Amino acid sequence: MFWLLFALSALGIFILIAIVKLVLRKIFNIEKEEKKLFSYNHINELHKKVDWGIRISSSIILILLVFYSIELQEYPAILSLIVLVIFTTIDFAVKAFFEWRYSDNPKQSILTISEMIIWIPL
């Protein structure tokens, strides 16, 4: 039952994101960019370096947090969630900044920010 609820929730979130993006594309006249599924398109080489720095540092911090929780024999779940939300926000914000500043289509950053606003509270 848990997995069914989880799958339906995930499907609902993806549908919500698709609808919000569609509406924002119509309102702001944003061109649709062709992107491969599950790929990450970097705007330029600096964006690639910054993004990998964020990913590596977040991975290291989350691993250290797991070791910390094992050592203390207690699991600070809220701390892990806070760290995860912070790094997710930073990742989306960096992507939006590079889309706004260096992309051929700066309005694409509006879609990235809207996606961030939907994902972060979850």
Short mmCIF file of N, CA and C in Angstrom, two decimals:
data_model
loop_
_atom_site.label_atom_id
_atom_site.label_comp_id
_atom_site.label_asym_id
_atom_site.label_seq_id
_atom_site.Cartn_x
_atom_site.Cartn_y
_atom_site.Cartn_z
N MET A 1 0.82 -1.20 0.00
CA MET A 1 0.00 0.00 0.00
C MET A 1 0.86 1.26 0.00
N PHE A 2 1.98 1.20 0.76
CA PHE A 2 2.86 2.36 0.81
C PHE A 2 3.40 2.70 -0.58
N TRP A 3 3.83 1.67 -1.32
CA TRP A 3 4.43 1.92 -2.63
C TRP A 3 3.42 2.44 -3.63
N LEU A 4 2.19 2.00 -3.52
CA LEU A 4 1.14 2.51 -4.39
C LEU A 4 0.91 3.99 -4.12
N LEU A 5 0.82 4.35 -2.86
CA LEU A 5 0.65 5.75 -2.48
C LEU A 5 1.85 6.59 -2.92
N PHE A 6 3.05 6.04 -2.75
CA PHE A 6 4.27 6.73 -3.17
C PHE A 6 4.27 6.95 -4.68
N ALA A 7 3.92 5.92 -5.44
CA ALA A 7 3.91 6.02 -6.91
C ALA A 7 2.86 7.03 -7.37
N LEU A 8 1.70 7.02 -6.77
CA LEU A 8 0.66 7.98 -7.14
C LEU A 8 1.07 9.41 -6.78
N SER A 9 1.72 9.58 -5.64
CA SER A 9 2.21 10.90 -5.25
C SER A 9 3.27 11.41 -6.23
N ALA A 10 4.21 10.54 -6.59
CA ALA A 10 5.25 10.92 -7.55
C ALA A 10 4.63 11.28 -8.89
N LEU A 11 3.68 10.49 -9.35
CA LEU A 11 3.00 10.78 -10.61
C LEU A 11 2.28 12.13 -10.53
N GLY A 12 1.62 12.39 -9.42
CA GLY A 12 0.94 13.66 -9.23
C GLY A 12 1.90 14.85 -9.27
N ILE A 13 3.06 14.68 -8.67
CA ILE A 13 4.06 15.75 -8.66
C ILE A 13 4.57 16.02 -10.08
N PHE A 14 4.86 14.95 -10.82
CA PHE A 14 5.33 15.13 -12.19
C PHE A 14 4.27 15.78 -13.08
N ILE A 15 3.02 15.42 -12.88
CA ILE A 15 1.93 16.04 -13.64
C ILE A 15 1.80 17.51 -13.26
N LEU A 16 1.89 17.82 -11.97
CA LEU A 16 1.83 19.21 -11.52
C LEU A 16 2.95 20.04 -12.14
N ILE A 17 4.16 19.51 -12.14
CA ILE A 17 5.30 20.23 -12.74
C ILE A 17 5.06 20.45 -14.23
N ALA A 18 4.57 19.44 -14.93
CA ALA A 18 4.31 19.57 -16.36
C ALA A 18 3.25 20.63 -16.64
N ILE A 19 2.20 20.66 -15.84
CA ILE A 19 1.13 21.65 -16.03
C ILE A 19 1.65 23.06 -15.75
N VAL A 20 2.39 23.22 -14.66
CA VAL A 20 2.94 24.54 -14.32
C VAL A 20 3.87 25.03 -15.42
N LYS A 21 4.73 24.15 -15.93
CA LYS A 21 5.64 24.54 -17.01
C LYS A 21 4.87 24.92 -18.27
N LEU A 22 3.83 24.16 -18.59
CA LEU A 22 3.02 24.46 -19.77
C LEU A 22 2.36 25.83 -19.64
N VAL A 23 1.79 26.11 -18.48
CA VAL A 23 1.13 27.40 -18.26
C VAL A 23 2.15 28.54 -18.32
N LEU A 24 3.30 28.37 -17.68
CA LEU A 24 4.31 29.42 -17.69
C LEU A 24 4.88 29.64 -19.09
N ARG A 25 5.01 28.57 -19.88
CA ARG A 25 5.47 28.72 -21.26
C ARG A 25 4.49 29.57 -22.06
N LYS A 26 3.20 29.36 -21.84
CA LYS A 26 2.18 30.13 -22.55
C LYS A 26 2.18 31.59 -22.09
N ILE A 27 2.27 31.80 -20.78
CA ILE A 27 2.20 33.16 -20.23
C ILE A 27 3.42 33.99 -20.66
N PHE A 28 4.63 33.41 -20.53
CA PHE A 28 5.85 34.16 -20.79
C PHE A 28 6.43 33.92 -22.18
N ASN A 29 5.72 33.15 -23.01
CA ASN A 29 6.17 32.86 -24.37
C ASN A 29 7.58 32.27 -24.38
N ILE A 30 7.75 31.19 -23.64
CA ILE A 30 9.05 30.53 -23.52
C ILE A 30 9.10 29.36 -24.49
N GLU A 31 10.15 29.32 -25.29
CA GLU A 31 10.31 28.23 -26.24
C GLU A 31 10.64 26.94 -25.51
N LYS A 32 10.13 25.83 -26.04
CA LYS A 32 10.42 24.53 -25.44
C LYS A 32 11.77 24.05 -25.96
N GLU A 33 12.63 23.65 -25.02
CA GLU A 33 13.94 23.14 -25.38
C GLU A 33 13.92 21.63 -25.35
N GLU A 34 14.52 21.02 -26.35
CA GLU A 34 14.60 19.56 -26.40
C GLU A 34 15.73 19.09 -25.49
N LYS A 35 15.38 18.32 -24.49
CA LYS A 35 16.37 17.77 -23.57
C LYS A 35 16.14 16.28 -23.47
N LYS A 36 17.23 15.55 -23.33
CA LYS A 36 17.12 14.11 -23.16
C LYS A 36 16.61 13.81 -21.75
N LEU A 37 15.89 12.72 -21.64
CA LEU A 37 15.37 12.30 -20.35
C LEU A 37 16.51 11.86 -19.44
N PHE A 38 16.51 12.32 -18.21
CA PHE A 38 17.51 12.00 -17.19
C PHE A 38 18.92 12.44 -17.58
N SER A 39 19.04 13.50 -18.35
CA SER A 39 20.37 14.04 -18.63
C SER A 39 20.42 15.45 -18.06
N TYR A 40 21.61 15.90 -17.79
CA TYR A 40 21.76 17.24 -17.24
C TYR A 40 22.54 18.07 -18.23
N ASN A 41 21.90 19.07 -18.77
CA ASN A 41 22.52 19.91 -19.78
C ASN A 41 23.14 21.13 -19.11
N HIS A 42 24.44 21.23 -19.19
CA HIS A 42 25.14 22.37 -18.62
C HIS A 42 25.16 23.50 -19.65
N ILE A 43 25.07 24.72 -19.16
CA ILE A 43 25.05 25.88 -20.04
C ILE A 43 26.44 26.13 -20.61
N ASN A 44 27.45 26.08 -19.78
CA ASN A 44 28.83 26.26 -20.23
C ASN A 44 29.76 25.48 -19.30
N GLU A 45 31.05 25.60 -19.54
CA GLU A 45 32.04 24.83 -18.76
C GLU A 45 32.06 25.26 -17.29
N LEU A 46 31.90 26.56 -17.03
CA LEU A 46 31.86 27.04 -15.64
C LEU A 46 30.68 26.43 -14.89
N HIS A 47 29.54 26.38 -15.54
CA HIS A 47 28.35 25.79 -14.93
C HIS A 47 28.60 24.31 -14.61
N LYS A 48 29.27 23.62 -15.51
CA LYS A 48 29.59 22.20 -15.28
C LYS A 48 30.48 22.03 -14.05
N LYS A 49 31.50 22.89 -13.93
CA LYS A 49 32.42 22.80 -12.79
C LYS A 49 31.71 23.13 -11.47
N VAL A 50 30.91 24.19 -11.48
CA VAL A 50 30.18 24.58 -10.26
C VAL A 50 29.19 23.49 -9.87
N ASP A 51 28.48 22.95 -10.85
CA ASP A 51 27.50 21.91 -10.58
C ASP A 51 28.16 20.67 -9.98
N TRP A 52 29.28 20.25 -10.56
CA TRP A 52 29.96 19.07 -10.01
C TRP A 52 30.53 19.35 -8.62
N GLY A 53 30.97 20.58 -8.38
CA GLY A 53 31.42 20.94 -7.04
C GLY A 53 30.30 20.82 -6.01
N ILE A 54 29.12 21.27 -6.39
CA ILE A 54 27.96 21.16 -5.50
C ILE A 54 27.60 19.70 -5.26
N ARG A 55 27.58 18.92 -6.33
CA ARG A 55 27.21 17.50 -6.20
C ARG A 55 28.20 16.73 -5.33
N ILE A 56 29.49 16.96 -5.55
CA ILE A 56 30.51 16.25 -4.78
C ILE A 56 30.46 16.68 -3.31
N SER A 57 30.37 17.98 -3.07
CA SER A 57 30.33 18.45 -1.68
C SER A 57 29.07 17.97 -0.96
N SER A 58 27.94 17.97 -1.65
CA SER A 58 26.72 17.48 -1.00
C SER A 58 26.81 15.99 -0.70
N SER A 59 27.41 15.23 -1.61
CA SER A 59 27.58 13.79 -1.37
C SER A 59 28.49 13.54 -0.17
N ILE A 60 29.59 14.27 -0.10
CA ILE A 60 30.52 14.11 1.02
C ILE A 60 29.85 14.47 2.34
N ILE A 61 29.13 15.58 2.36
CA ILE A 61 28.48 16.01 3.59
C ILE A 61 27.40 15.02 4.02
N LEU A 62 26.63 14.50 3.07
CA LEU A 62 25.60 13.52 3.44
C LEU A 62 26.22 12.21 3.94
N ILE A 63 27.33 11.78 3.35
CA ILE A 63 28.02 10.58 3.83
C ILE A 63 28.57 10.81 5.23
N LEU A 64 29.18 11.98 5.46
CA LEU A 64 29.67 12.30 6.80
C LEU A 64 28.53 12.35 7.82
N LEU A 65 27.39 12.84 7.39
CA LEU A 65 26.23 12.90 8.27
C LEU A 65 25.75 11.49 8.64
N VAL A 66 25.82 10.56 7.71
CA VAL A 66 25.46 9.17 8.00
C VAL A 66 26.43 8.57 9.02
N PHE A 67 27.74 8.79 8.81
CA PHE A 67 28.73 8.29 9.77
C PHE A 67 28.54 8.93 11.14
N TYR A 68 28.22 10.20 11.16
CA TYR A 68 27.97 10.90 12.42
C TYR A 68 26.78 10.28 13.15
N SER A 69 25.73 9.98 12.41
CA SER A 69 24.54 9.40 13.05
C SER A 69 24.80 7.98 13.53
N ILE A 70 25.64 7.22 12.81
CA ILE A 70 26.00 5.87 13.26
C ILE A 70 26.83 5.94 14.53
N GLU A 71 27.76 6.87 14.58
CA GLU A 71 28.65 7.01 15.74
C GLU A 71 27.87 7.37 17.01
N LEU A 72 26.88 8.21 16.88
CA LEU A 72 26.11 8.64 18.05
C LEU A 72 24.95 7.71 18.38
N GLN A 73 24.74 6.69 17.57
CA GLN A 73 23.66 5.73 17.78
C GLN A 73 22.27 6.37 17.74
N GLU A 74 22.16 7.47 17.09
CA GLU A 74 20.86 8.09 16.88
C GLU A 74 20.86 8.70 15.49
N TYR A 75 19.70 8.80 14.92
CA TYR A 75 19.61 9.28 13.55
C TYR A 75 18.88 10.62 13.51
N PRO A 76 19.61 11.69 13.27
CA PRO A 76 18.95 12.99 13.17
C PRO A 76 18.32 13.17 11.78
N ALA A 77 17.18 12.56 11.57
CA ALA A 77 16.53 12.57 10.26
C ALA A 77 16.22 13.99 9.79
N ILE A 78 15.82 14.83 10.70
CA ILE A 78 15.49 16.20 10.31
C ILE A 78 16.73 16.93 9.81
N LEU A 79 17.88 16.64 10.41
CA LEU A 79 19.13 17.25 9.97
C LEU A 79 19.47 16.82 8.55
N SER A 80 19.29 15.55 8.25
CA SER A 80 19.53 15.04 6.89
C SER A 80 18.60 15.71 5.89
N LEU A 81 17.35 15.85 6.26
CA LEU A 81 16.38 16.49 5.37
C LEU A 81 16.72 17.96 5.14
N ILE A 82 17.13 18.64 6.18
CA ILE A 82 17.51 20.05 6.04
C ILE A 82 18.70 20.20 5.10
N VAL A 83 19.71 19.36 5.28
CA VAL A 83 20.89 19.41 4.41
C VAL A 83 20.50 19.09 2.97
N LEU A 84 19.65 18.11 2.78
CA LEU A 84 19.21 17.74 1.43
C LEU A 84 18.43 18.88 0.77
N VAL A 85 17.56 19.53 1.52
CA VAL A 85 16.80 20.67 0.98
C VAL A 85 17.72 21.82 0.63
N ILE A 86 18.71 22.09 1.48
CA ILE A 86 19.66 23.17 1.21
C ILE A 86 20.42 22.91 -0.08
N PHE A 87 20.95 21.71 -0.24
CA PHE A 87 21.72 21.42 -1.45
C PHE A 87 20.84 21.36 -2.70
N THR A 88 19.61 20.90 -2.57
CA THR A 88 18.70 20.90 -3.72
C THR A 88 18.38 22.33 -4.13
N THR A 89 18.15 23.19 -3.16
CA THR A 89 17.89 24.60 -3.45
C THR A 89 19.08 25.25 -4.13
N ILE A 90 20.27 24.99 -3.62
CA ILE A 90 21.49 25.55 -4.22
C ILE A 90 21.64 25.05 -5.66
N ASP A 91 21.39 23.77 -5.88
CA ASP A 91 21.52 23.19 -7.22
C ASP A 91 20.56 23.85 -8.21
N PHE A 92 19.29 23.98 -7.82
CA PHE A 92 18.31 24.64 -8.68
C PHE A 92 18.65 26.11 -8.89
N ALA A 93 19.09 26.79 -7.84
CA ALA A 93 19.42 28.21 -7.95
C ALA A 93 20.60 28.44 -8.88
N VAL A 94 21.61 27.60 -8.80
CA VAL A 94 22.77 27.72 -9.70
C VAL A 94 22.34 27.48 -11.14
N LYS A 95 21.52 26.47 -11.35
CA LYS A 95 21.03 26.19 -12.71
C LYS A 95 20.23 27.37 -13.24
N ALA A 96 19.34 27.93 -12.43
CA ALA A 96 18.54 29.07 -12.85
C ALA A 96 19.42 30.28 -13.15
N PHE A 97 20.43 30.51 -12.31
CA PHE A 97 21.33 31.64 -12.54
C PHE A 97 22.06 31.50 -13.87
N PHE A 98 22.61 30.32 -14.14
CA PHE A 98 23.35 30.13 -15.39
C PHE A 98 22.42 30.19 -16.60
N GLU A 99 21.19 29.73 -16.46
CA GLU A 99 20.23 29.86 -17.55
C GLU A 99 19.89 31.33 -17.80
N TRP A 100 19.73 32.08 -16.73
CA TRP A 100 19.38 33.49 -16.86
C TRP A 100 20.55 34.30 -17.41
N ARG A 101 21.74 34.03 -16.93
CA ARG A 101 22.90 34.85 -17.26
C ARG A 101 23.59 34.46 -18.57
N TYR A 102 23.71 33.17 -18.85
CA TYR A 102 24.54 32.72 -19.96
C TYR A 102 23.80 31.97 -21.06
N SER A 103 22.53 31.70 -20.90
CA SER A 103 21.79 30.89 -21.87
C SER A 103 21.31 31.73 -23.05
N ASP A 104 21.04 31.04 -24.16
CA ASP A 104 20.44 31.71 -25.31
C ASP A 104 18.98 32.05 -25.03
N ASN A 105 18.37 31.34 -24.11
CA ASN A 105 16.98 31.56 -23.75
C ASN A 105 16.88 31.81 -22.24
N PRO A 106 17.11 33.06 -21.80
CA PRO A 106 17.14 33.34 -20.36
C PRO A 106 15.80 33.14 -19.65
N LYS A 107 14.70 33.15 -20.40
CA LYS A 107 13.39 32.93 -19.77
C LYS A 107 13.24 31.51 -19.25
N GLN A 108 14.12 30.62 -19.69
CA GLN A 108 14.09 29.23 -19.22
C GLN A 108 14.31 29.17 -17.71
N SER A 109 14.99 30.17 -17.17
CA SER A 109 15.23 30.20 -15.72
C SER A 109 13.93 30.32 -14.93
N ILE A 110 12.91 30.91 -15.52
CA ILE A 110 11.60 31.00 -14.86
C ILE A 110 11.04 29.60 -14.61
N LEU A 111 11.21 28.72 -15.59
CA LEU A 111 10.73 27.34 -15.44
C LEU A 111 11.52 26.59 -14.38
N THR A 112 12.82 26.83 -14.33
CA THR A 112 13.67 26.17 -13.33
C THR A 112 13.28 26.63 -11.92
N ILE A 113 13.05 27.91 -11.76
CA ILE A 113 12.65 28.44 -10.44
C ILE A 113 11.29 27.89 -10.03
N SER A 114 10.36 27.80 -10.98
CA SER A 114 9.04 27.25 -10.64
C SER A 114 9.15 25.78 -10.24
N GLU A 115 10.01 25.03 -10.93
CA GLU A 115 10.22 23.63 -10.57
C GLU A 115 10.84 23.51 -9.18
N MET A 116 11.76 24.42 -8.87
CA MET A 116 12.38 24.42 -7.54
C MET A 116 11.32 24.69 -6.47
N ILE A 117 10.43 25.63 -6.73
CA ILE A 117 9.39 25.98 -5.77
C ILE A 117 8.45 24.80 -5.52
N ILE A 118 8.23 23.98 -6.53
CA ILE A 118 7.38 22.81 -6.35
C ILE A 118 8.11 21.70 -5.60
N TRP A 119 9.38 21.46 -5.92
CA TRP A 119 10.13 20.35 -5.32
C TRP A 119 10.53 20.59 -3.87
N ILE A 120 10.93 21.79 -3.53
CA ILE A 120 11.51 22.06 -2.21
C ILE A 120 10.56 21.75 -1.05
N PRO A 121 9.30 22.14 -1.09
CA PRO A 121 8.44 21.82 0.07
C PRO A 121 8.20 20.33 0.28
N LEU A 122 8.48 19.54 -0.75
CA LEU A 122 8.22 18.10 -0.62
C LEU A 122 9.32 17.47 0.18
#
